[in-house]
CSV table of C-alpha atoms and ligand atoms in Angstrom, one decimal:
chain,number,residue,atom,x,y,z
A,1,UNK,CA,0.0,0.0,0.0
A,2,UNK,CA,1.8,3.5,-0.9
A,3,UNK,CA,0.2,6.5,0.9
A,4,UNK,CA,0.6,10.0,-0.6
A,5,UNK,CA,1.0,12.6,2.4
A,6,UNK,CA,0.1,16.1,2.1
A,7,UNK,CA,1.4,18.9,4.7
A,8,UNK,CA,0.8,22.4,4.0
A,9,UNK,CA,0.3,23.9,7.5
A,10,UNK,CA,2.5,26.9,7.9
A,11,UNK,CA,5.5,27.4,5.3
A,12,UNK,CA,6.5,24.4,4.2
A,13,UNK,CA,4.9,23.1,0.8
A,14,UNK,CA,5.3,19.0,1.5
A,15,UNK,CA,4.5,15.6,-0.5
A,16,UNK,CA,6.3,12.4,0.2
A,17,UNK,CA,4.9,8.9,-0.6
A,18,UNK,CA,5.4,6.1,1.9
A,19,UNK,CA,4.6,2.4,1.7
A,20,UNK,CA,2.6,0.3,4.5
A,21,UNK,CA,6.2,-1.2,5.7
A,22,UNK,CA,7.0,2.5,6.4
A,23,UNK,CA,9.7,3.0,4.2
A,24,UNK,CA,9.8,6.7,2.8
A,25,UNK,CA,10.1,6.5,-0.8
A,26,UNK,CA,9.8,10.1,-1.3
A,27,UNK,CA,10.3,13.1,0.7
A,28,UNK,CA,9.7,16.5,-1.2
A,29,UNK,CA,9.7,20.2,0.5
A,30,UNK,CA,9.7,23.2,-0.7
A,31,UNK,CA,10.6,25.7,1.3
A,32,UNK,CA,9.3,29.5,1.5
A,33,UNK,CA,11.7,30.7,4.0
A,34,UNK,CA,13.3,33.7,2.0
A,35,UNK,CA,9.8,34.6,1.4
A,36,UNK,CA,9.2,35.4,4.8
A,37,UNK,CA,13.1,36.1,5.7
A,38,UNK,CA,12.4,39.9,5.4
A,39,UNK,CA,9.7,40.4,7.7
A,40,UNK,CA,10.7,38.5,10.7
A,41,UNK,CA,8.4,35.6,10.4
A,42,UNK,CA,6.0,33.8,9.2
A,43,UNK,CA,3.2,36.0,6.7
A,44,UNK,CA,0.2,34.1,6.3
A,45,UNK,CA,-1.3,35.5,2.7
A,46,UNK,CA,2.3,34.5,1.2
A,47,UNK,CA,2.4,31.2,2.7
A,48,UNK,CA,-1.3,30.2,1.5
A,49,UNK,CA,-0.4,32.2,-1.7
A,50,UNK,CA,3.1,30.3,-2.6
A,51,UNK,CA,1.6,27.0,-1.5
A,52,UNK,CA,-1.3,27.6,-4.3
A,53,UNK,CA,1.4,28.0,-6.4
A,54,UNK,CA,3.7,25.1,-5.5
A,55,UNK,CA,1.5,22.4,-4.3
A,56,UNK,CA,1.0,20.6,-7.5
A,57,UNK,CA,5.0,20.7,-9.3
A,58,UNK,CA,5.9,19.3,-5.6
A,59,UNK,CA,3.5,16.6,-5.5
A,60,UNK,CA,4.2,15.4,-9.5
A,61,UNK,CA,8.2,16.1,-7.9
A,62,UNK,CA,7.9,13.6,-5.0
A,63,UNK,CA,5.5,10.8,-7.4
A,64,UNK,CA,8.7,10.9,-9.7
A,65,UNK,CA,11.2,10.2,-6.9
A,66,UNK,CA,9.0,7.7,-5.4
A,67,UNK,CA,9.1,6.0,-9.6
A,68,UNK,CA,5.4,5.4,-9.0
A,69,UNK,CA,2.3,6.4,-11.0
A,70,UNK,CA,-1.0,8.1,-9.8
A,71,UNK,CA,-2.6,4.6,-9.7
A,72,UNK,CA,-0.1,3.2,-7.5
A,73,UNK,CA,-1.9,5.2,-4.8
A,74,UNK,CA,-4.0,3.8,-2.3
A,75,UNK,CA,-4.4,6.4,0.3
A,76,UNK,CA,-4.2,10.3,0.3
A,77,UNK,CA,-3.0,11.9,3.9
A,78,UNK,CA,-3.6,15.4,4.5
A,79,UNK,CA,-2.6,17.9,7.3
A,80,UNK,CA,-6.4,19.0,8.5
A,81,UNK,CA,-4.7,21.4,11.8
A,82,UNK,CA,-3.4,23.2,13.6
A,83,UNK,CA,-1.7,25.7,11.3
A,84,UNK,CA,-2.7,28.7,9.2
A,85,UNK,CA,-6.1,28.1,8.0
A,86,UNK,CA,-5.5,29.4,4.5
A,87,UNK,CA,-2.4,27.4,4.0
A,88,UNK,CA,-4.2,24.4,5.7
A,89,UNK,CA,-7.4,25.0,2.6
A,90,UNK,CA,-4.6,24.6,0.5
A,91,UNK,CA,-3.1,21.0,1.1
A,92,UNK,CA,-6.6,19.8,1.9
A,93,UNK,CA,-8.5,20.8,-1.1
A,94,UNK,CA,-5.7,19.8,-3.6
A,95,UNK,CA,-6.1,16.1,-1.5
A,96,UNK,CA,-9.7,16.1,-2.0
A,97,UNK,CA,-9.6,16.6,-5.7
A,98,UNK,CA,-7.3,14.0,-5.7
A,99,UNK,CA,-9.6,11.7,-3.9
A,100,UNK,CA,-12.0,12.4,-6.2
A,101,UNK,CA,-10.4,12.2,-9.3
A,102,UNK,CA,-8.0,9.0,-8.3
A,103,UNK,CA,-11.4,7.4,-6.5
A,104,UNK,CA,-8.7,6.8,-3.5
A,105,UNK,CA,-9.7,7.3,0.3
A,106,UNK,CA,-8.6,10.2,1.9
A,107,UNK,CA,-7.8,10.8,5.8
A,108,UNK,CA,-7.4,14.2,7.4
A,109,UNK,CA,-4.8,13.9,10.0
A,110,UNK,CA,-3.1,16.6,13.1
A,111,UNK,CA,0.3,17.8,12.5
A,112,UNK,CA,1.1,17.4,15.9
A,113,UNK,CA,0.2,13.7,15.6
A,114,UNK,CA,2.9,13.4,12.6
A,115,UNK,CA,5.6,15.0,14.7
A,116,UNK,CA,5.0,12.2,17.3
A,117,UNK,CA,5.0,9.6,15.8
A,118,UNK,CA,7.3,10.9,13.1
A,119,UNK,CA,10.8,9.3,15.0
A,120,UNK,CA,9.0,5.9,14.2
A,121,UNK,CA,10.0,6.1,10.4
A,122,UNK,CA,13.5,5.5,11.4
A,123,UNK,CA,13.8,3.8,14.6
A,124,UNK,CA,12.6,1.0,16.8
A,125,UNK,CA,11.2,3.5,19.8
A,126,UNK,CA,9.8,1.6,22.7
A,127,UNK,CA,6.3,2.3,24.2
A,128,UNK,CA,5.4,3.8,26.2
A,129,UNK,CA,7.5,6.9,25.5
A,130,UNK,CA,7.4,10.6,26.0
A,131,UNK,CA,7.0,13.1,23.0
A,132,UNK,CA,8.5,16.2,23.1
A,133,UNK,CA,7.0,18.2,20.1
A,134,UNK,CA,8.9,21.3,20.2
A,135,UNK,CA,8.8,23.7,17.1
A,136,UNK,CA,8.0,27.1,16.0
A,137,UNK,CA,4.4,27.1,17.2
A,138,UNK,CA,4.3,24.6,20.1
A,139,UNK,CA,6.4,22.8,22.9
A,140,UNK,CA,4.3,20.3,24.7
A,141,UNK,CA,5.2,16.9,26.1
A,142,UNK,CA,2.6,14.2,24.5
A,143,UNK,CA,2.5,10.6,26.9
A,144,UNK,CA,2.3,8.4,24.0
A,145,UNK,CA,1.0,4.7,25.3
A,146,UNK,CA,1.0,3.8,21.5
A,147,UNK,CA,0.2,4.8,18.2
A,148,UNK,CA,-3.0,6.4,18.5
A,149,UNK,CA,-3.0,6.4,22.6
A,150,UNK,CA,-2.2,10.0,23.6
A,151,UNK,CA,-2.0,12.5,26.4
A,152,UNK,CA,-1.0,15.9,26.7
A,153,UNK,CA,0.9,16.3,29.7
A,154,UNK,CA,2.8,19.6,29.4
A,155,UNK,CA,2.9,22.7,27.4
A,156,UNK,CA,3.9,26.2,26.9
A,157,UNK,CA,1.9,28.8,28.5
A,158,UNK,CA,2.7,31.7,26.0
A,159,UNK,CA,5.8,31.4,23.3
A,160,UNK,CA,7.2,28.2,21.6
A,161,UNK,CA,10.6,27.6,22.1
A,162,UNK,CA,11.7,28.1,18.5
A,163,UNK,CA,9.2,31.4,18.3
A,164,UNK,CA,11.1,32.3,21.3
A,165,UNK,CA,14.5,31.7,19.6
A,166,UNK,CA,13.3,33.7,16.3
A,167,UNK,CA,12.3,36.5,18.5
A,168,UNK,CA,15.7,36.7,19.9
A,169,UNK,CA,17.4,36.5,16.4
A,170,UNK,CA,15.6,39.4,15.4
A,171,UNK,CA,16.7,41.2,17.9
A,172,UNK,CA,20.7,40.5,17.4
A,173,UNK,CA,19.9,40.7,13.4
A,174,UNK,CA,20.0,37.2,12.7
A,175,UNK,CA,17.3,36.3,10.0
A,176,UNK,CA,14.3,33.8,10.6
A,177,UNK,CA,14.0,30.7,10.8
A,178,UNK,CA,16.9,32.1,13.8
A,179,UNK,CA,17.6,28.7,15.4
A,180,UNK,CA,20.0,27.2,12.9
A,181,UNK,CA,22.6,30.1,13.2
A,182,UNK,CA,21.9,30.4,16.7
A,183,UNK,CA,22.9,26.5,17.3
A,184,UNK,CA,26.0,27.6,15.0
A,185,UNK,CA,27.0,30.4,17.1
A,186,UNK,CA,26.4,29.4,20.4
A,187,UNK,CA,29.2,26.5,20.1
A,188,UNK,CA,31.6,29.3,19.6
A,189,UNK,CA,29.9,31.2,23.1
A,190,UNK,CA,30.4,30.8,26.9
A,191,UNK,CA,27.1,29.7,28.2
A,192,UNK,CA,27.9,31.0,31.5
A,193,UNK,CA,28.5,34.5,30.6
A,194,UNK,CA,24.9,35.7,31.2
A,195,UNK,CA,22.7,34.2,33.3
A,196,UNK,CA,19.1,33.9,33.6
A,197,UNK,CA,16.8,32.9,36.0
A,198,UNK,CA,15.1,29.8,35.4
A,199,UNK,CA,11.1,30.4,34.6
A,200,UNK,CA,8.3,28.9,36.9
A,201,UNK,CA,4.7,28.6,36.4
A,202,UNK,CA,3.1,29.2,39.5
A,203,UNK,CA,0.2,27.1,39.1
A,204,UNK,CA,1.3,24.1,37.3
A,205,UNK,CA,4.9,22.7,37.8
A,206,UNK,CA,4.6,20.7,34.7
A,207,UNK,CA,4.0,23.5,32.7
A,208,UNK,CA,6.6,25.8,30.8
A,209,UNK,CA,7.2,29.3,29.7
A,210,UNK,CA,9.5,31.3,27.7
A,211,UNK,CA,8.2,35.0,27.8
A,212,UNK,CA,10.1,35.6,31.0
A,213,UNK,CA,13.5,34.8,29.5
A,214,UNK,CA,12.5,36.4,26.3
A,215,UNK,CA,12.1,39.8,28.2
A,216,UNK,CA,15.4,39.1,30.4
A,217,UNK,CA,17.5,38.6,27.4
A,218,UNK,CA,16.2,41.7,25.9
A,219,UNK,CA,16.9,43.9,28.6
A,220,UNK,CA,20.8,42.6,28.0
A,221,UNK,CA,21.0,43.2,24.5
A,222,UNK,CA,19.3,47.3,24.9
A,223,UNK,CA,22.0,47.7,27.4
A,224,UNK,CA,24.6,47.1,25.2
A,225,UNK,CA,26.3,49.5,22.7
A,226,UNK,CA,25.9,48.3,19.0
A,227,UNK,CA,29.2,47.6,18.7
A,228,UNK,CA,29.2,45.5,22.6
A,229,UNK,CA,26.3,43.9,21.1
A,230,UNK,CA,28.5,42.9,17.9
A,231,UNK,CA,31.2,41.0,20.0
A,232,UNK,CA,28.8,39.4,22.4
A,233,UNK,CA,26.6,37.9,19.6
A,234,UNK,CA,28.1,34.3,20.6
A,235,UNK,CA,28.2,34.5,24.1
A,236,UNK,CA,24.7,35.9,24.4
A,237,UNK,CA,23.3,33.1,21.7
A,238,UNK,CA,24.9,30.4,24.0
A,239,UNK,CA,23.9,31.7,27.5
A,240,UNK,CA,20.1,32.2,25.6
A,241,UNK,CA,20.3,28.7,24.0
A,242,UNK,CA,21.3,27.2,27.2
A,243,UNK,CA,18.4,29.0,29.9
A,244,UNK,CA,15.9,27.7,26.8
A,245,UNK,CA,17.1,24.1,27.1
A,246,UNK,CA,17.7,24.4,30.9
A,247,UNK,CA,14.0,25.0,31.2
A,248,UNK,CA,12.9,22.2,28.9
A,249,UNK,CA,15.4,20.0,30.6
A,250,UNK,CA,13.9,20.3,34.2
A,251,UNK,CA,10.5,20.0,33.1
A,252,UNK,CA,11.3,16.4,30.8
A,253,UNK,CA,12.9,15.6,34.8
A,254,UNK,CA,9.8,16.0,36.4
A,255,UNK,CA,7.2,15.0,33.3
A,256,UNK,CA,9.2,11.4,33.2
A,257,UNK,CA,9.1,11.1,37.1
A,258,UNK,CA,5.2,11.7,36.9
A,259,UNK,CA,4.7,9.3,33.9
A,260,UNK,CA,6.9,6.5,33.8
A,261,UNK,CA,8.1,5.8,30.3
A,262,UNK,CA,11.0,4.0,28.4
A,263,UNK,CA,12.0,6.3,26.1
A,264,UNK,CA,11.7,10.4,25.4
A,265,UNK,CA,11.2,11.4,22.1
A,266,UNK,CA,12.2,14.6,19.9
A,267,UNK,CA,10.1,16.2,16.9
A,268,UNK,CA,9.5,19.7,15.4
A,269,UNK,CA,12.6,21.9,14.3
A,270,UNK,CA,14.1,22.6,17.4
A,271,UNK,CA,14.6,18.8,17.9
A,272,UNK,CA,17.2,19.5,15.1
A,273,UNK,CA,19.5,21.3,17.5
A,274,UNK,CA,22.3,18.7,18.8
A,275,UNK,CA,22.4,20.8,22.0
A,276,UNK,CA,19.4,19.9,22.2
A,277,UNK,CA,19.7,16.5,22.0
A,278,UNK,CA,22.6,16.5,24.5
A,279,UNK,CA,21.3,18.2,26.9
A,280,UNK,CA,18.4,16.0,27.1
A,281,UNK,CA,20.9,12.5,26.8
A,282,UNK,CA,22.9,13.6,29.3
A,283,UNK,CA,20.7,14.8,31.9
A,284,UNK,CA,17.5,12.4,31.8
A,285,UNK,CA,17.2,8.5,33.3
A,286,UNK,CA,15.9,7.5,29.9
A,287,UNK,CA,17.3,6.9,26.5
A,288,UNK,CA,16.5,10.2,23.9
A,289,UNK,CA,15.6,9.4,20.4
A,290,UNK,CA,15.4,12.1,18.1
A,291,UNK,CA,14.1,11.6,14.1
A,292,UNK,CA,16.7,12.2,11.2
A,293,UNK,CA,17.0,16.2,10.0
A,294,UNK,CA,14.5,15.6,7.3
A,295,UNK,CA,12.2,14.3,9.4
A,296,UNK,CA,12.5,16.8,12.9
A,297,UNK,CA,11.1,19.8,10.7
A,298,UNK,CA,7.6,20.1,8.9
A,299,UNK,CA,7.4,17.0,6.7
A,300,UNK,CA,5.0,15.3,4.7
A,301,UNK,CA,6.3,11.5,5.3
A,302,UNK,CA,5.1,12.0,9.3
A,303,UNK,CA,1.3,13.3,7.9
A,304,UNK,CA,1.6,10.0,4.9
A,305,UNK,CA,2.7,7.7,8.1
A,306,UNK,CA,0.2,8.8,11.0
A,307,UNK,CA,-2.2,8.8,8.3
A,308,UNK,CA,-1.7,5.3,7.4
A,309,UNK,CA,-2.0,4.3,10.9
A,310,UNK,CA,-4.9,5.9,11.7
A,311,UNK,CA,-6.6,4.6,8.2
A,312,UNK,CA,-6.3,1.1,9.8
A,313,UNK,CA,-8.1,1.8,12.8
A,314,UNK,CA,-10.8,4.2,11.5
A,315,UNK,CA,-11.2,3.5,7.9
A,316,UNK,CA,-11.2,6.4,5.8
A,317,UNK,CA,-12.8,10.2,6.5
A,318,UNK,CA,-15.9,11.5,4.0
A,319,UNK,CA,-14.4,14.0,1.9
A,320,UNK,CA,-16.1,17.2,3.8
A,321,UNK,CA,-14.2,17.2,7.2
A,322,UNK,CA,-12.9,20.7,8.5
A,323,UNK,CA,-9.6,22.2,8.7
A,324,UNK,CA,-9.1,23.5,12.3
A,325,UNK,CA,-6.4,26.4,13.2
A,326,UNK,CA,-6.9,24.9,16.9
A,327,UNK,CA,-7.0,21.0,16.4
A,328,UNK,CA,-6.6,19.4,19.6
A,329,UNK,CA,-5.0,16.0,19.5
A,330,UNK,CA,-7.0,12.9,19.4
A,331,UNK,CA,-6.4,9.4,20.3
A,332,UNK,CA,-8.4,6.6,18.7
A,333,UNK,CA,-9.1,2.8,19.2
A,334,UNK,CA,-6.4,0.4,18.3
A,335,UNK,CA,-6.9,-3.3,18.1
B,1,KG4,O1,8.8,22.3,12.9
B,1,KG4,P1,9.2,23.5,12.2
B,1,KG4,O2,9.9,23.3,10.9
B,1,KG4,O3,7.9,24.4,11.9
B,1,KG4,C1,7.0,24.7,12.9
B,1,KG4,O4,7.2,25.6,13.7
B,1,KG4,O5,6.0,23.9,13.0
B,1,KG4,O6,10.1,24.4,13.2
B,1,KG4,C2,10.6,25.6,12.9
B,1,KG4,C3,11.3,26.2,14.1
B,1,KG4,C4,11.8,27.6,14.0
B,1,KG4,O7,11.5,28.3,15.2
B,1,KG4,C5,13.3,27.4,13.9
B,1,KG4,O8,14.1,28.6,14.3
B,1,KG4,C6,13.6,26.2,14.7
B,1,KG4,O9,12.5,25.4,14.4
B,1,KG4,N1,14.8,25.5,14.4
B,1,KG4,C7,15.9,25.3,15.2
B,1,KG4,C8,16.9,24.6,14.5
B,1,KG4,N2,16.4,24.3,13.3
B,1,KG4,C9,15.1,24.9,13.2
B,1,KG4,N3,16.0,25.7,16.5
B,1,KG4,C10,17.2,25.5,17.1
B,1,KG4,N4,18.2,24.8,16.5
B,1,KG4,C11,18.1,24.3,15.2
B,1,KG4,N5,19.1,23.7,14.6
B,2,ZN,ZN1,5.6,21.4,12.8
């Protein structure tokens, strides 16, 4: 069985084919970053805009890599939420015309469901485990019993993590997505050369938040001169990288003490940065497992994957179901 995926919830424009066995036999992106470079983040009339324009050459793109034909598919997979509801419309209404034309079932699927299950593709990952989704537009630990069996056990209460590093970027001049060149710079800084305080949410201990640091770091960088600010760039992206991953850290300590699991997982683009991983290794009881590059930021191989999992258990969805800019993440019955 080949399943087509479809992911078109914020910038990304993503097709990739994968078979029943799970192998990825086509993993196609394009990306719109330099589209959005200039203003600082993400604009949503572009991204629904270029993804109108690039949704079709990117889906013929990842049939020809996969070196199958239209009628070699047997099920269509489509983002359905969260995300940008225009960009969203986009992947699902190319998938539906699909559906209709190729006379193949279709299944809407959660983004946040792909990135969970997404370090399966690649590795044997024992359950139960912990999933750390953390991304541009959400950090949240996910208990994951098994495929399909989830609860959300953590989350931010205001900024992502990687919103929170692209907000800092801005600031020092570096161009979004930030976290890449932040990663890069902060091996070359001391992490110890500024310190911030650790952030705590009063009312639930499981819970994180990254405003707090955001405004403490800012308060650094309008104290120094342009040209202070110049020479400190490294020392101020590793002491920043390191209070972001210090907070994840202690809250993975206490989420894993809580809920008893055998492994911790990492997904979303964050989960790309090897500090990152390390920092997680080296301070948690249980083993880390993090999904190849390709498959840590927005893909459409997770969304063809989740969706073929989820097609077992439910059968297909009629061809009218909703896109949701809020979809909340929800488990189903497995045999
Ligand atoms: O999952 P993703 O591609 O899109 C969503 O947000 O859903 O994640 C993008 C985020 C951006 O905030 C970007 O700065 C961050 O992931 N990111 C990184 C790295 N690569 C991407 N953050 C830290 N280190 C990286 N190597
Ligand atoms: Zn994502």
């Amino acid at each position: 069985m080949n399943i087509l995926g479809i992911e078109t919830s914020c910038d990304d424009t993503a097709v990739a084919v994968v078979n029943s066995d799970g192998e990825i036999l086509s993993n196609v992106l394009s990306s719109q970053t330099e589209f959005h470079a200039k203003y600082g983040g993400i604009v949503p009339e572009i991204a629904s805009r270029k993804h109108l324009e690039l949704i079709s050459h990117v889906c013929f793109e990842s049939l020809e890599k996969a070196q199958i034909k239209w009628s070699d598919i047997d099920l269509i997979s489509v983002t359905k939420g969260p995300g940008l509801v225009g960009s969203l419309l986009v992947g699902v209404e190319y998938a539906r015309g699909l559906s209709v034309v190729l006379k193949k079932p279709i299944k809407g699927i959660n983004h946040m469901e792909g990135h969970l299950l997404s370090p399966l593709l690649t590795q044997k990952v024992p359950f139960p485990y912990m999933g750390l989704v953390i991304s541009g537009g959400h950090t949240e630990f996910v208990l994951v019993e098994k495929s399909g069996k989830y609860l959300k056990v953590s989350s931010t209460v205001d900024d992502a993590c990687g919103e929170s590093l692209d907000k800092f970027g801005k600031q020092i001049g570096i161009l979004y997505p930030a976290g890449p060149l932040i990663e890069k710079l902060a091996i070359e800084g001391n992490s110890k050369a500024y310190q911030f305080p650790l952030p705590k949410v009063k009312k639930d201990p499981l819970a994180m938040s990254f405003s707090g640091l955001k405004t403490s770091v800012m308060h650094v960088i309008t104290s120094l001169s342009s040209e202070d600010l110049l020479k400190e760039k490294q020392n101020l992206c590793a002491s920043y990288q390191y209070a972001l991953f210090r907070h994840v850290l202690v809250t993975a300590k206490k989420v894993v003490l809580k809920y008893p699991v055998r492994a911790l997982t990492i997904s979303g683009g964050v989960s790309a940065n090897m500090n990152l991983y390390k920092t997680l290794s080296d301070g948690l009881s249980v083993p880390v497992f993090k999904p190849a590059k390709k498959l840590s930021t927005d893909n459409a191989a997770m969304i063809a994957y989740a969706g073929f999992l989820r097609f077992k258990a439910e059968g297909p969805d009629s061809l009218n179901f909703e896109v949701f800019s809020n979809l909340p993440l929800a488990s189903y019955n497995t045999v």
